[in-house]
Amino acid sequence: MKNLAETKAIWSSADAVSFDVDSTVIQDEGIDELAKFCGKGQQVTELTKQAMQGNMTFQQSLTVRLNIIRPSLTQVKEFLHTHPLRLTPGIKTLVNTLQSQKKQVFLISGGFRCLIAPVAAQLNIPAENICANRLKFYFNGEYAGFDENEPTAKTGGKAEAIRLLKEKRNFKTLVHVGDGATDLEACPPADAFIGFGGNIVREAVQSRASWFVRDMNELIETLIPQKFETNHI
């Protein structure tokens, strides 16, 4: 793991930055909010707690939770219309700043593309810069599962997604920002990791991240050189 000074230097000079979405770019956990909307919130929350204590893989956990929720296409559309996911304060300015410095910005999530796409649109992040899971529906709109071939559908998926990004886009340096253990584990192949605790602080991440921030403004300030006034005598 890099030290603080090294992480800040890589952050300032990176070609690309990838962000986790749930509890990082947005204030909510998308799958939990969708579960609540579908009347299955408590069941999914309990299952998530059990999964954290056992040996369940991410793919197994996702499968079981989705089999409980079984969201229809209509429900997903209604959820997005009535419960827009809330952006984390400062993220829009941060993404704008990164893009103004010609840095590529990506969203890498174990959540669902259909929920993340509107978030990406608000941030002017191209749809092709989203790496997330895809829900599948039958012709009548009923839930039909999820695409198990997406890297983020599996344990270690964020690391694999970042590896593929660096390989395909020839990025020299890529920094990943996130709040969870799966984000911490994505470095390497990410060249540096920044832990984010503005929405929820996870002790394992805070204790292991060389740079842990609670406010997006901390990241913005590091990107913008300080302006000093010169006094001529």
Tab-separated table of C-alpha atoms in Angstrom:
chain	number	residue	atom	x	y	z
A	1	MET	CA	0.000	0.000	0.000
A	2	LYS	CA	1.255	3.466	-0.908
A	3	ASN	CA	1.873	6.084	1.779
A	4	LEU	CA	-0.158	9.294	1.922
A	5	ALA	CA	2.278	11.454	-0.060
A	6	GLU	CA	2.600	8.830	-2.806
A	7	THR	CA	-1.173	8.409	-3.039
A	8	LYS	CA	-1.725	12.158	-3.344
A	9	ALA	CA	0.935	12.424	-6.045
A	10	ILE	CA	-0.619	9.586	-8.055
A	11	TRP	CA	-4.080	11.137	-7.609
A	12	SER	CA	-2.890	14.456	-9.022
A	13	SER	CA	-1.144	12.917	-12.032
A	14	ALA	CA	-3.485	9.996	-12.844
A	15	ASP	CA	-4.742	9.359	-16.369
A	16	ALA	CA	-8.003	7.900	-15.061
A	17	VAL	CA	-10.131	7.712	-11.925
A	18	SER	CA	-12.728	5.076	-11.129
A	19	PHE	CA	-15.397	5.506	-8.470
A	20	ASP	CA	-17.503	3.010	-6.591
A	21	VAL	CA	-21.139	4.123	-6.742
A	22	ASP	CA	-23.191	3.028	-3.700
A	23	SER	CA	-22.303	5.113	-0.609
A	24	THR	CA	-19.541	6.844	-2.602
A	25	VAL	CA	-20.889	8.660	-5.669
A	26	ILE	CA	-24.417	8.400	-4.261
A	27	GLN	CA	-25.531	8.574	-0.646
A	28	ASP	CA	-27.568	5.368	-0.816
A	29	GLU	CA	-27.103	1.623	-1.371
A	30	GLY	CA	-29.030	1.078	-4.605
A	31	ILE	CA	-30.010	-2.566	-4.075
A	32	ASP	CA	-31.255	-1.855	-0.541
A	33	GLU	CA	-33.350	1.094	-1.727
A	34	LEU	CA	-34.824	-0.977	-4.579
A	35	ALA	CA	-35.591	-3.774	-2.111
A	36	LYS	CA	-37.431	-1.353	0.189
A	37	PHE	CA	-39.421	-0.022	-2.761
A	38	CYS	CA	-40.424	-3.584	-3.685
A	39	GLY	CA	-41.445	-4.348	-0.095
A	40	LYS	CA	-38.497	-6.679	0.568
A	41	GLY	CA	-36.186	-4.331	2.435
A	42	GLN	CA	-35.966	-6.150	5.762
A	43	GLN	CA	-35.390	-9.557	4.151
A	44	VAL	CA	-32.568	-8.242	1.989
A	45	THR	CA	-30.959	-6.359	4.881
A	46	GLU	CA	-30.965	-9.505	7.014
A	47	LEU	CA	-29.492	-11.544	4.182
A	48	THR	CA	-26.753	-8.977	3.643
A	49	LYS	CA	-25.804	-9.251	7.332
A	50	GLN	CA	-25.701	-13.067	7.101
A	51	ALA	CA	-23.603	-12.949	3.944
A	52	MET	CA	-21.069	-10.680	5.658
A	53	GLN	CA	-20.597	-13.300	8.402
A	54	GLY	CA	-20.427	-16.410	6.223
A	55	ASN	CA	-18.566	-17.798	3.262
A	56	MET	CA	-21.020	-16.677	0.603
A	57	THR	CA	-19.424	-15.315	-2.567
A	58	PHE	CA	-20.589	-12.010	-4.009
A	59	GLN	CA	-22.277	-13.867	-6.887
A	60	GLN	CA	-24.181	-16.130	-4.472
A	61	SER	CA	-25.203	-13.156	-2.356
A	62	LEU	CA	-26.399	-11.215	-5.415
A	63	THR	CA	-28.338	-14.215	-6.713
A	64	VAL	CA	-30.163	-14.815	-3.429
A	65	ARG	CA	-30.979	-11.144	-2.857
A	66	LEU	CA	-32.327	-10.687	-6.367
A	67	ASN	CA	-34.400	-13.852	-6.061
A	68	ILE	CA	-36.019	-12.252	-3.018
A	69	ILE	CA	-36.638	-8.886	-4.689
A	70	ARG	CA	-37.444	-10.172	-8.200
A	71	PRO	CA	-37.906	-6.616	-9.536
A	72	SER	CA	-39.963	-6.250	-12.686
A	73	LEU	CA	-39.006	-3.779	-15.402
A	74	THR	CA	-42.046	-1.687	-14.452
A	75	GLN	CA	-40.968	-1.594	-10.795
A	76	VAL	CA	-37.447	-0.508	-11.746
A	77	LYS	CA	-38.810	2.310	-13.909
A	78	GLU	CA	-41.234	3.430	-11.159
A	79	PHE	CA	-38.444	3.301	-8.582
A	80	LEU	CA	-36.193	5.510	-10.705
A	81	HIS	CA	-39.028	7.960	-11.327
A	82	THR	CA	-40.150	8.263	-7.703
A	83	HIS	CA	-36.885	7.635	-5.812
A	84	PRO	CA	-34.022	9.341	-7.663
A	85	LEU	CA	-30.730	8.324	-6.080
A	86	ARG	CA	-29.058	11.171	-4.188
A	87	LEU	CA	-25.636	12.378	-5.317
A	88	THR	CA	-22.987	12.760	-2.633
A	89	PRO	CA	-22.253	16.467	-2.001
A	90	GLY	CA	-19.267	17.652	-4.013
A	91	ILE	CA	-19.137	14.719	-6.458
A	92	LYS	CA	-20.395	16.726	-9.422
A	93	THR	CA	-17.739	19.413	-8.930
A	94	LEU	CA	-15.086	16.742	-8.444
A	95	VAL	CA	-15.990	14.926	-11.670
A	96	ASN	CA	-16.111	18.234	-13.566
A	97	THR	CA	-12.651	19.103	-12.228
A	98	LEU	CA	-11.209	15.726	-13.217
A	99	GLN	CA	-12.696	15.960	-16.703
A	100	SER	CA	-11.431	19.534	-17.142
A	101	GLN	CA	-7.939	18.137	-16.509
A	102	LYS	CA	-8.492	15.532	-19.255
A	103	LYS	CA	-8.714	12.633	-16.823
A	104	GLN	CA	-11.050	9.777	-17.788
A	105	VAL	CA	-13.739	9.050	-15.179
A	106	PHE	CA	-15.379	5.644	-14.690
A	107	LEU	CA	-18.071	4.185	-12.435
A	108	ILE	CA	-17.359	0.630	-11.260
A	109	SER	CA	-20.074	-0.995	-9.189
A	110	GLY	CA	-21.547	-4.263	-8.007
A	111	GLY	CA	-24.918	-2.531	-8.433
A	112	PHE	CA	-27.105	-2.367	-11.506
A	113	ARG	CA	-26.460	-0.476	-14.709
A	114	CYS	CA	-30.134	0.544	-15.017
A	115	LEU	CA	-29.901	2.366	-11.662
A	116	ILE	CA	-26.452	3.814	-12.321
A	117	ALA	CA	-27.070	5.150	-15.846
A	118	PRO	CA	-29.150	8.143	-14.613
A	119	VAL	CA	-26.397	8.935	-12.080
A	120	ALA	CA	-23.760	8.852	-14.828
A	121	ALA	CA	-25.911	11.133	-16.979
A	122	GLN	CA	-26.116	13.718	-14.159
A	123	LEU	CA	-22.321	13.662	-13.944
A	124	ASN	CA	-21.715	13.772	-17.715
A	125	ILE	CA	-19.968	10.404	-17.574
A	126	PRO	CA	-20.411	8.464	-20.850
A	127	ALA	CA	-22.492	5.282	-20.657
A	128	GLU	CA	-19.530	3.284	-21.973
A	129	ASN	CA	-17.590	4.330	-18.847
A	130	ILE	CA	-19.945	2.352	-16.587
A	131	CYS	CA	-18.934	-1.111	-15.413
A	132	ALA	CA	-21.821	-2.638	-13.474
A	133	ASN	CA	-24.245	-5.553	-13.391
A	134	ARG	CA	-27.121	-5.951	-15.823
A	135	LEU	CA	-30.606	-7.094	-14.837
A	136	LYS	CA	-32.424	-9.313	-17.327
A	137	PHE	CA	-36.164	-9.304	-18.007
A	138	TYR	CA	-38.542	-11.538	-19.941
A	139	PHE	CA	-40.511	-10.093	-22.880
A	140	ASN	CA	-43.407	-9.324	-20.497
A	141	GLY	CA	-41.137	-7.323	-18.169
A	142	GLU	CA	-40.824	-9.934	-15.394
A	143	TYR	CA	-37.472	-10.467	-13.683
A	144	ALA	CA	-35.295	-13.013	-15.498
A	145	GLY	CA	-32.022	-12.891	-13.557
A	146	PHE	CA	-28.802	-10.991	-14.144
A	147	ASP	CA	-25.862	-11.247	-16.513
A	148	GLU	CA	-23.387	-13.498	-14.700
A	149	ASN	CA	-20.661	-12.732	-17.248
A	150	GLU	CA	-20.136	-9.172	-16.037
A	151	PRO	CA	-16.855	-8.894	-14.058
A	152	THR	CA	-18.653	-7.082	-11.216
A	153	ALA	CA	-21.061	-10.010	-10.725
A	154	LYS	CA	-18.297	-11.991	-9.050
A	155	THR	CA	-16.038	-11.752	-6.031
A	156	GLY	CA	-12.962	-9.734	-7.021
A	157	GLY	CA	-14.908	-8.183	-9.878
A	158	LYS	CA	-13.816	-4.586	-9.352
A	159	ALA	CA	-10.164	-5.573	-9.546
A	160	GLU	CA	-10.862	-7.480	-12.762
A	161	ALA	CA	-12.792	-4.527	-14.228
A	162	ILE	CA	-9.884	-2.175	-13.468
A	163	ARG	CA	-7.356	-4.612	-14.916
A	164	LEU	CA	-9.366	-4.801	-18.147
A	165	LEU	CA	-9.724	-1.011	-18.278
A	166	LYS	CA	-5.983	-0.451	-17.945
A	167	GLU	CA	-5.285	-3.112	-20.538
A	168	LYS	CA	-7.793	-1.874	-23.131
A	169	ARG	CA	-7.284	1.880	-22.660
A	170	ASN	CA	-3.527	1.813	-21.992
A	171	PHE	CA	-3.812	3.983	-18.886
A	172	LYS	CA	-0.492	4.656	-17.206
A	173	THR	CA	-2.036	5.337	-13.791
A	174	LEU	CA	-5.566	4.737	-12.490
A	175	VAL	CA	-6.839	5.645	-9.020
A	176	HIS	CA	-9.888	3.979	-7.469
A	177	VAL	CA	-12.112	5.701	-4.883
A	178	GLY	CA	-14.619	3.824	-2.735
A	179	ASP	CA	-16.058	3.072	0.676
A	180	GLY	CA	-15.962	-0.724	0.875
A	181	ALA	CA	-13.678	-3.712	1.249
A	182	THR	CA	-14.213	-4.682	-2.408
A	183	ASP	CA	-12.838	-1.245	-3.346
A	184	LEU	CA	-9.795	-1.628	-1.116
A	185	GLU	CA	-9.106	-5.025	-2.710
A	186	ALA	CA	-9.028	-3.428	-6.191
A	187	CYS	CA	-5.578	-1.946	-5.506
A	188	PRO	CA	-3.660	-3.417	-7.248
A	189	PRO	CA	-4.381	-3.397	-10.164
A	190	ALA	CA	-5.421	0.209	-9.383
A	191	ASP	CA	-2.236	2.221	-8.871
A	192	ALA	CA	-3.642	3.871	-5.750
A	193	PHE	CA	-6.760	3.664	-3.582
A	194	ILE	CA	-8.572	6.436	-1.725
A	195	GLY	CA	-11.042	5.448	0.976
A	196	PHE	CA	-14.226	7.513	1.217
A	197	GLY	CA	-16.218	7.875	4.421
A	198	GLY	CA	-18.574	10.756	3.685
A	199	ASN	CA	-21.699	8.580	3.785
A	200	ILE	CA	-20.601	5.602	5.875
A	201	VAL	CA	-17.307	4.848	7.601
A	202	ARG	CA	-16.165	1.244	7.340
A	203	GLU	CA	-13.441	0.618	9.905
A	204	ALA	CA	-11.560	-1.921	7.783
A	205	VAL	CA	-11.256	0.609	4.972
A	206	GLN	CA	-10.400	3.558	7.205
A	207	SER	CA	-7.647	1.630	8.978
A	208	ARG	CA	-6.041	0.270	5.795
A	209	ALA	CA	-6.386	3.138	3.314
A	210	SER	CA	-3.289	5.355	3.092
A	211	TRP	CA	-5.618	8.267	2.288
A	212	PHE	CA	-9.095	8.323	3.809
A	213	VAL	CA	-11.383	11.299	3.177
A	214	ARG	CA	-14.855	12.221	4.395
A	215	ASP	CA	-15.497	15.105	2.021
A	216	MET	CA	-15.150	15.282	-1.766
A	217	ASN	CA	-13.722	18.787	-1.357
A	218	GLU	CA	-10.525	17.251	0.061
A	219	LEU	CA	-9.990	15.570	-3.313
A	220	ILE	CA	-10.906	18.698	-5.270
A	221	GLU	CA	-8.473	20.879	-3.314
A	222	THR	CA	-5.586	18.528	-4.106
A	223	LEU	CA	-6.295	18.826	-7.828
A	224	ILE	CA	-6.389	22.622	-7.891
A	225	PRO	CA	-3.019	24.331	-7.267
A	226	GLN	CA	-3.051	26.861	-4.469
A	227	LYS	CA	-2.766	30.462	-5.653
A	228	PHE	CA	-0.340	32.568	-3.708
A	229	GLU	CA	-0.290	36.333	-3.838
A	230	THR	CA	3.096	37.903	-4.398
A	231	ASN	CA	3.783	41.161	-2.639
A	232	HIS	CA	6.223	43.434	-4.424
A	233	ILE	CA	8.141	45.728	-2.102
